[in-house]
């Protein structure tokens, strides 16, 4: 009669191997004494467990790790991509040389765009106020008054009047509105040219009276 | 950390001796299982090497959710299954070819031998999952928890496969015993 006691049947393999704790071993023994089905099953399990596995020998076990390692290396070698340029590689520049050269070219281009000499300024700038041609004294050689043409003299005179007038206003304003004691300080700060101009203006004012 | 995992980490770092130690630790139990599955020494040796090669070349696929041993067993079982399907199993030795001495011990041994051979043949006729489960439980002394991990099934399924497999073996064995008894009785007459 078939036994449905799966609890006992689960323990039978360990019972056959004598690996059960004492309490379980007693429980199984008691059940076996009453159950033919489980006794048959135990006999089968013991027969299966007794099946001998032939030993391939110590030489096999000793050589196995090296054999496995060699096979792994062979497979990894097959996976590596072929280097077609290999034989010619010694004739080519290394990669770092190309990178360095490219970086050098880029830096030179940047430096040239930053440091290139400025374009020379064009002589002849339109004078905004007087309408005449303003000669850039710094850009040209020194000229004498006698060399100037009549239009150039008129322009120079107009410019000088404008400049001196503003200077005169500034000087008068400075002396009229300066606090006490400041005039002496101001006079002490003026250079020879400024003092001569001041003297000329004062003479002109005295004559006009 | 599990000892196997420590060895594995050392192997990944390039420690050749750790690799050798892992192989030496598992080679015999794996070989025994493979032999029981394919019943041939050369095939078992070949499968053993393939198991380790596959495990170490595919180490990136080992997610460490199970033990390294379980993972090795899974690889070995899959390789053996593929071979098993194409090969003949245990060849029964006909009793006619064996010289029978009139010695109780020899007869007992022969009967035991025949019983074992019948069992092994019956094993080969089991459905694959039941056969592997019974083999792992009875011959490799794996617990049901370990079997569930190796076979990637639930504990209940592992136990069910085992019990169904053993039931079929018993039924097959009892049929064979009945046949042997009948043959003996006919021989005596």
XYZ file of N, CA and C in Angstrom, chain B residues 32-186:
465
model
N 31.427 13.891 -9.888
C 30.539 12.799 -9.465
C 29.127 13.031 -9.997
N 28.643 14.268 -9.898
C 27.298 14.569 -10.385
C 27.219 14.379 -11.894
N 28.260 14.877 -12.589
C 28.255 14.761 -14.046
C 28.306 13.298 -14.478
N 29.118 12.508 -13.776
C 29.192 11.079 -14.114
C 27.837 10.410 -13.934
N 27.159 10.761 -12.850
C 25.840 10.166 -12.587
C 24.813 10.590 -13.628
N 25.052 11.729 -14.223
C 24.103 12.182 -15.254
C 24.388 11.529 -16.600
N 25.674 11.345 -16.927
C 25.981 10.867 -18.280
C 26.543 9.447 -18.313
N 26.895 8.911 -17.111
C 27.349 7.525 -16.972
C 28.546 7.182 -17.845
N 29.401 8.154 -18.089
C 30.569 7.902 -18.935
C 31.723 8.768 -18.420
N 32.895 8.150 -18.179
C 34.012 8.891 -17.565
C 34.549 10.003 -18.468
N 34.749 9.664 -19.737
C 35.321 10.665 -20.654
C 34.385 11.856 -20.815
N 33.098 11.545 -20.954
C 32.119 12.636 -21.080
C 32.088 13.472 -19.810
N 32.137 12.792 -18.679
C 32.098 13.524 -17.415
C 33.322 14.426 -17.272
N 34.499 13.934 -17.656
C 35.730 14.738 -17.577
C 35.656 15.935 -18.523
N 35.158 15.695 -19.710
C 35.040 16.764 -20.705
C 34.058 17.834 -20.233
N 32.928 17.373 -19.696
C 31.919 18.321 -19.205
C 32.433 19.100 -18.003
N 33.243 18.439 -17.186
C 33.794 19.114 -16.009
C 34.660 20.298 -16.441
N 35.531 20.065 -17.417
C 36.390 21.150 -17.895
C 35.547 22.261 -18.508
N 34.554 21.888 -19.315
C 33.699 22.897 -19.962
C 32.935 23.711 -18.922
N 32.533 23.048 -17.839
C 31.798 23.755 -16.782
C 32.655 24.866 -16.185
N 33.894 24.542 -15.840
C 34.765 25.554 -15.238
C 35.123 26.651 -16.237
N 35.397 26.270 -17.481
C 35.745 27.274 -18.502
C 34.582 28.240 -18.684
N 33.376 27.676 -18.771
C 32.200 28.526 -18.967
C 31.974 29.430 -17.751
N 32.181 28.876 -16.567
C 31.962 29.653 -15.344
C 32.946 30.821 -15.262
N 34.225 30.572 -15.531
C 35.219 31.630 -15.359
C 35.215 32.632 -16.509
N 34.914 32.195 -17.720
C 34.855 33.164 -18.823
C 33.583 34.000 -18.728
N 32.550 33.445 -18.102
C 31.294 34.185 -17.968
C 31.072 34.702 -16.569
N 32.144 34.969 -15.848
C 32.033 35.351 -14.433
C 31.258 36.655 -14.271
N 31.239 37.476 -15.322
C 30.465 38.704 -15.250
C 28.976 38.457 -15.096
N 28.527 37.257 -15.497
C 27.112 36.938 -15.397
C 26.706 36.384 -14.051
N 27.664 36.164 -13.172
C 27.362 35.626 -11.846
C 26.970 36.788 -10.941
N 25.683 36.845 -10.579
C 25.176 37.998 -9.856
C 25.272 37.852 -8.338
N 25.792 36.714 -7.873
C 26.011 36.491 -6.438
C 24.709 36.427 -5.644
N 23.611 36.140 -6.327
C 22.351 35.947 -5.590
C 22.317 34.550 -4.994
N 23.056 33.605 -5.626
C 23.166 32.257 -5.076
C 24.642 32.036 -4.753
N 24.949 30.855 -4.211
C 26.352 30.581 -3.926
C 27.068 30.253 -5.222
N 28.398 30.342 -5.203
C 29.203 30.007 -6.376
C 29.037 28.538 -6.719
N 28.923 27.690 -5.700
C 28.732 26.252 -5.913
C 27.421 26.000 -6.675
N 26.362 26.648 -6.245
C 25.066 26.493 -6.915
C 25.177 26.885 -8.374
N 25.880 28.012 -8.625
C 26.050 28.494 -9.999
C 26.813 27.475 -10.840
N 27.858 26.874 -10.251
C 28.617 25.839 -10.966
C 27.708 24.658 -11.300
N 26.901 24.254 -10.333
C 25.997 23.123 -10.559
C 25.011 23.431 -11.683
N 24.495 24.640 -11.717
C 23.555 25.028 -12.770
C 24.204 24.904 -14.147
N 25.426 25.413 -14.250
C 26.132 25.342 -15.533
C 26.368 23.879 -15.906
N 26.830 23.078 -14.935
C 27.141 21.674 -15.201
C 25.899 20.914 -15.645
N 24.792 21.136 -14.962
C 23.551 20.429 -15.293
C 23.088 20.798 -16.695
N 23.162 22.067 -17.049
C 22.742 22.485 -18.388
C 23.600 21.848 -19.467
N 24.908 21.797 -19.231
C 25.812 21.170 -20.214
C 25.529 19.681 -20.324
N 25.282 19.040 -19.171
C 25.021 17.596 -19.172
C 23.687 17.284 -19.836
N 22.706 18.121 -19.628
C 21.390 17.914 -20.249
C 21.527 17.862 -21.762
N 22.291 18.792 -22.317
C 22.452 18.844 -23.768
C 23.115 17.580 -24.291
N 24.118 17.096 -23.552
C 24.806 15.883 -23.971
C 23.922 14.660 -23.747
N 23.236 14.644 -22.618
C 22.419 13.505 -22.213
C 21.364 13.172 -23.246
N 20.803 14.195 -23.824
C 19.718 13.971 -24.786
C 20.191 13.245 -26.035
N 21.472 13.295 -26.306
C 21.980 12.687 -27.537
C 22.695 11.350 -27.332
N 22.845 10.957 -26.087
C 23.665 9.764 -25.855
C 22.853 8.618 -25.260
N 23.316 7.377 -25.493
C 22.701 6.201 -24.855
C 23.069 6.224 -23.393
N 22.206 5.696 -22.554
C 22.450 5.667 -21.118
C 23.145 4.383 -20.706
N 22.851 3.978 -19.462
C 23.500 2.799 -18.870
C 23.195 1.551 -19.692
N 24.257 0.848 -20.010
C 24.085 -0.403 -20.744
C 23.976 -1.525 -19.736
N 22.845 -2.219 -19.765
C 22.681 -3.334 -18.835
C 23.598 -4.476 -19.238
N 24.182 -5.091 -18.263
C 25.022 -6.268 -18.528
C 24.115 -7.488 -18.434
N 23.886 -8.185 -19.539
C 23.004 -9.359 -19.471
C 23.604 -10.415 -18.538
N 22.778 -11.020 -17.736
C 23.288 -12.020 -16.795
C 23.919 -13.198 -17.503
N 23.449 -13.466 -18.756
C 24.005 -14.597 -19.502
C 25.501 -14.442 -19.706
N 25.965 -13.193 -19.799
C 27.391 -12.970 -20.057
C 28.247 -13.076 -18.808
N 27.597 -13.249 -17.668
C 28.351 -13.278 -16.414
C 28.462 -14.714 -15.920
N 29.676 -15.079 -15.501
C 29.884 -16.431 -14.953
C 29.313 -16.455 -13.547
N 28.342 -17.326 -13.339
C 27.685 -17.382 -12.026
C 28.285 -18.519 -11.217
N 28.875 -18.119 -10.102
C 29.423 -19.156 -9.203
C 28.342 -19.529 -8.200
N 28.349 -20.750 -7.795
C 27.343 -21.223 -6.830
C 27.749 -20.770 -5.432
N 27.776 -19.465 -5.259
C 28.241 -18.886 -3.989
C 27.215 -17.844 -3.587
N 26.598 -18.027 -2.388
C 25.549 -17.088 -1.966
C 26.009 -15.634 -2.046
N 27.275 -15.402 -1.626
C 27.738 -14.007 -1.635
C 27.767 -13.457 -3.066
N 28.251 -14.306 -3.987
C 28.301 -13.855 -5.374
C 26.893 -13.597 -5.903
N 25.976 -14.535 -5.550
C 24.605 -14.357 -6.018
C 23.995 -13.078 -5.450
N 24.254 -12.875 -4.128
C 23.744 -11.642 -3.513
C 24.305 -10.415 -4.207
N 25.596 -10.533 -4.476
C 26.242 -9.381 -5.139
C 25.624 -9.157 -6.512
N 25.376 -10.284 -7.213
C 24.788 -10.171 -8.543
C 23.398 -9.557 -8.471
N 22.632 -10.040 -7.484
C 21.273 -9.500 -7.349
C 21.340 -8.012 -7.068
N 22.252 -7.666 -6.144
C 22.386 -6.228 -5.830
C 22.816 -5.455 -7.072
N 23.711 -6.082 -7.820
C 24.213 -5.404 -9.031
C 23.074 -5.223 -10.019
N 22.279 -6.280 -10.157
C 21.186 -6.209 -11.110
C 20.157 -5.168 -10.660
N 19.925 -5.164 -9.340
C 18.976 -4.176 -8.788
C 19.453 -2.772 -9.095
N 20.742 -2.578 -8.872
C 21.290 -1.240 -9.125
C 21.162 -0.879 -10.586
N 21.452 -1.824 -11.433
C 21.364 -1.537 -12.869
C 19.940 -1.243 -13.292
N 18.999 -1.987 -12.692
C 17.587 -1.729 -12.997
C 17.204 -0.316 -12.558
N 17.677 0.010 -11.392
C 17.376 1.345 -10.868
C 17.945 2.436 -11.774
N 19.205 2.248 -12.180
C 19.843 3.265 -13.023
C 19.103 3.394 -14.346
N 18.663 2.251 -14.894
C 17.916 2.321 -16.149
C 16.596 3.049 -15.923
N 15.954 2.711 -14.799
C 14.681 3.374 -14.486
C 14.902 4.881 -14.315
N 16.042 5.243 -13.733
C 16.362 6.673 -13.555
C 16.415 7.386 -14.904
N 17.039 6.732 -15.871
C 17.198 7.381 -17.178
C 15.852 7.595 -17.861
N 14.867 6.818 -17.446
C 13.553 6.939 -18.085
C 12.648 7.956 -17.398
N 13.115 8.512 -16.297
C 12.332 9.539 -15.600
C 12.331 10.838 -16.397
N 11.296 11.672 -16.229
C 11.368 13.027 -16.791
C 12.596 13.747 -16.237
N 13.156 14.605 -17.059
C 14.446 15.231 -16.774
C 14.509 15.876 -15.393
N 13.528 16.695 -15.055
C 13.584 17.431 -13.790
C 13.497 16.471 -12.600
N 12.678 15.416 -12.731
C 12.563 14.447 -11.635
C 13.870 13.677 -11.494
N 14.443 13.287 -12.624
C 15.703 12.526 -12.598
C 16.809 13.344 -11.926
N 16.956 14.607 -12.336
C 18.021 15.454 -11.775
C 17.765 15.688 -10.285
N 16.498 15.914 -9.927
C 16.179 16.176 -8.518
C 16.503 14.967 -7.661
N 16.092 13.764 -8.104
C 16.367 12.548 -7.333
C 17.875 12.330 -7.220
N 18.587 12.548 -8.333
C 20.040 12.369 -8.315
C 20.698 13.332 -7.337
N 20.283 14.606 -7.371
C 20.876 15.594 -6.478
C 20.564 15.266 -5.005
N 19.344 14.754 -4.753
C 18.953 14.506 -3.372
C 19.615 13.261 -2.827
N 19.563 12.180 -3.623
C 19.998 10.874 -3.115
C 21.495 10.668 -3.294
N 22.025 11.069 -4.457
C 23.416 10.741 -4.754
C 24.384 11.886 -4.483
N 23.892 13.126 -4.506
C 24.762 14.266 -4.213
C 24.495 14.844 -2.832
N 23.526 14.248 -2.119
C 23.191 14.672 -0.749
C 22.902 16.166 -0.634
N 22.224 16.706 -1.633
C 21.838 18.118 -1.559
C 20.521 18.224 -0.777
N 20.373 19.311 -0.042
C 19.096 19.550 0.641
C 18.082 20.048 -0.385
N 16.817 20.033 -0.004
C 15.790 20.523 -0.925
C 15.966 22.010 -1.223
N 16.463 22.753 -0.218
C 16.712 24.182 -0.448
C 17.789 24.377 -1.516
N 18.862 23.566 -1.419
C 19.931 23.678 -2.414
C 19.433 23.271 -3.792
N 18.626 22.224 -3.827
C 18.090 21.746 -5.107
C 17.209 22.820 -5.732
N 16.393 23.485 -4.910
C 15.525 24.551 -5.426
C 16.366 25.667 -6.026
N 17.489 26.006 -5.376
C 18.363 27.060 -5.894
C 19.020 26.633 -7.206
N 19.487 25.376 -7.262
C 20.161 24.892 -8.472
C 19.187 24.812 -9.641
N 17.996 24.277 -9.345
C 17.014 24.061 -10.416
C 16.174 25.304 -10.683
N 16.418 26.342 -9.913
C 15.680 27.610 -10.066
C 14.171 27.378 -9.990
N 13.762 26.655 -8.947
C 12.338 26.417 -8.743
C 12.039 26.650 -7.265
N 10.759 26.549 -6.918
C 10.380 26.737 -5.516
C 10.733 25.482 -4.724
N 10.741 25.621 -3.401
C 11.017 24.492 -2.515
C 9.954 23.407 -2.712
N 8.711 23.830 -2.815
C 7.608 22.884 -3.012
C 7.758 22.093 -4.302
N 8.186 22.791 -5.361
C 8.376 22.115 -6.651
C 9.521 21.111 -6.561
N 10.584 21.490 -5.876
C 11.729 20.577 -5.718
C 11.283 19.306 -4.991
N 10.519 19.467 -3.943
C 10.048 18.301 -3.175
C 9.095 17.463 -4.021
N 8.218 18.124 -4.755
C 7.254 17.399 -5.589
C 7.974 16.587 -6.660
N 8.957 17.200 -7.316
C 9.743 16.487 -8.343
C 10.412 15.259 -7.744
N 10.958 15.430 -6.546
C 11.634 14.317 -5.872
C 10.653 13.179 -5.605
N 9.534 13.486 -4.979
C 8.582 12.442 -4.581
C 7.983 11.736 -5.794
N 7.646 12.473 -6.812
C 7.109 11.857 -8.029
C 8.142 10.950 -8.675
N 9.405 11.408 -8.695
C 10.475 10.607 -9.282
C 10.672 9.300 -8.531
N 10.711 9.399 -7.210
C 10.927 8.192 -6.395
C 9.744 7.220 -6.562
N 8.542 7.754 -6.627
C 7.363 6.901 -6.824
C 7.473 6.109 -8.119
N 7.872 6.754 -9.168
C 8.010 6.091 -10.472
C 9.103 5.031 -10.409
N 10.197 5.329 -9.720
C 11.289 4.355 -9.591
C 10.795 3.125 -8.833
N 10.052 3.377 -7.785
C 9.533 2.254 -6.987
C 8.622 1.393 -7.832
N 7.741 2.034 -8.585
C 6.804 1.290 -9.415
C 7.569 0.461 -10.449
N 8.566 1.058 -11.033
C 9.384 0.362 -12.036
C 10.136 -0.809 -11.397
N 10.671 -0.590 -10.245
C 11.429 -1.611 -9.527
C 10.518 -2.771 -9.140
N 9.338 -2.449 -8.665
C 8.412 -3.510 -8.244
C 7.982 -4.333 -9.454
N 7.763 -3.709 -10.575
C 7.432 -4.434 -11.809
C 8.578 -5.365 -12.179
N 9.800 -4.857 -12.077
C 10.975 -5.662 -12.449
C 11.130 -6.841 -11.496
N 10.931 -6.572 -10.180
C 11.059 -7.640 -9.181
C 10.047 -8.732 -9.452
N 8.822 -8.312 -9.787
C 7.755 -9.265 -10.083
C 8.141 -10.110 -11.280
N 8.691 -9.487 -12.269
C 9.116 -10.189 -13.484
C 10.238 -11.171 -13.162
N 11.180 -10.719 -12.313
C 12.311 -11.598 -11.954
C 11.821 -12.814 -11.187
N 10.856 -12.566 -10.292
C 10.312 -13.676 -9.490
C 9.630 -14.684 -10.396
N 8.879 -14.192 -11.355
C 8.167 -15.055 -12.295
C 9.164 -15.848 -13.129
N 10.215 -15.173 -13.584
C 11.242 -15.862 -14.378
C 11.920 -16.960 -13.555
N 12.201 -16.662 -12.272
C 12.854 -17.639 -11.404
C 11.959 -18.856 -11.199
N 10.666 -18.559 -10.990
C 9.732 -19.663 -10.759
C 9.626 -20.540 -12.001
N 9.602 -19.880 -13.151
C 9.541 -20.638 -14.403
C 10.821 -21.447 -14.600
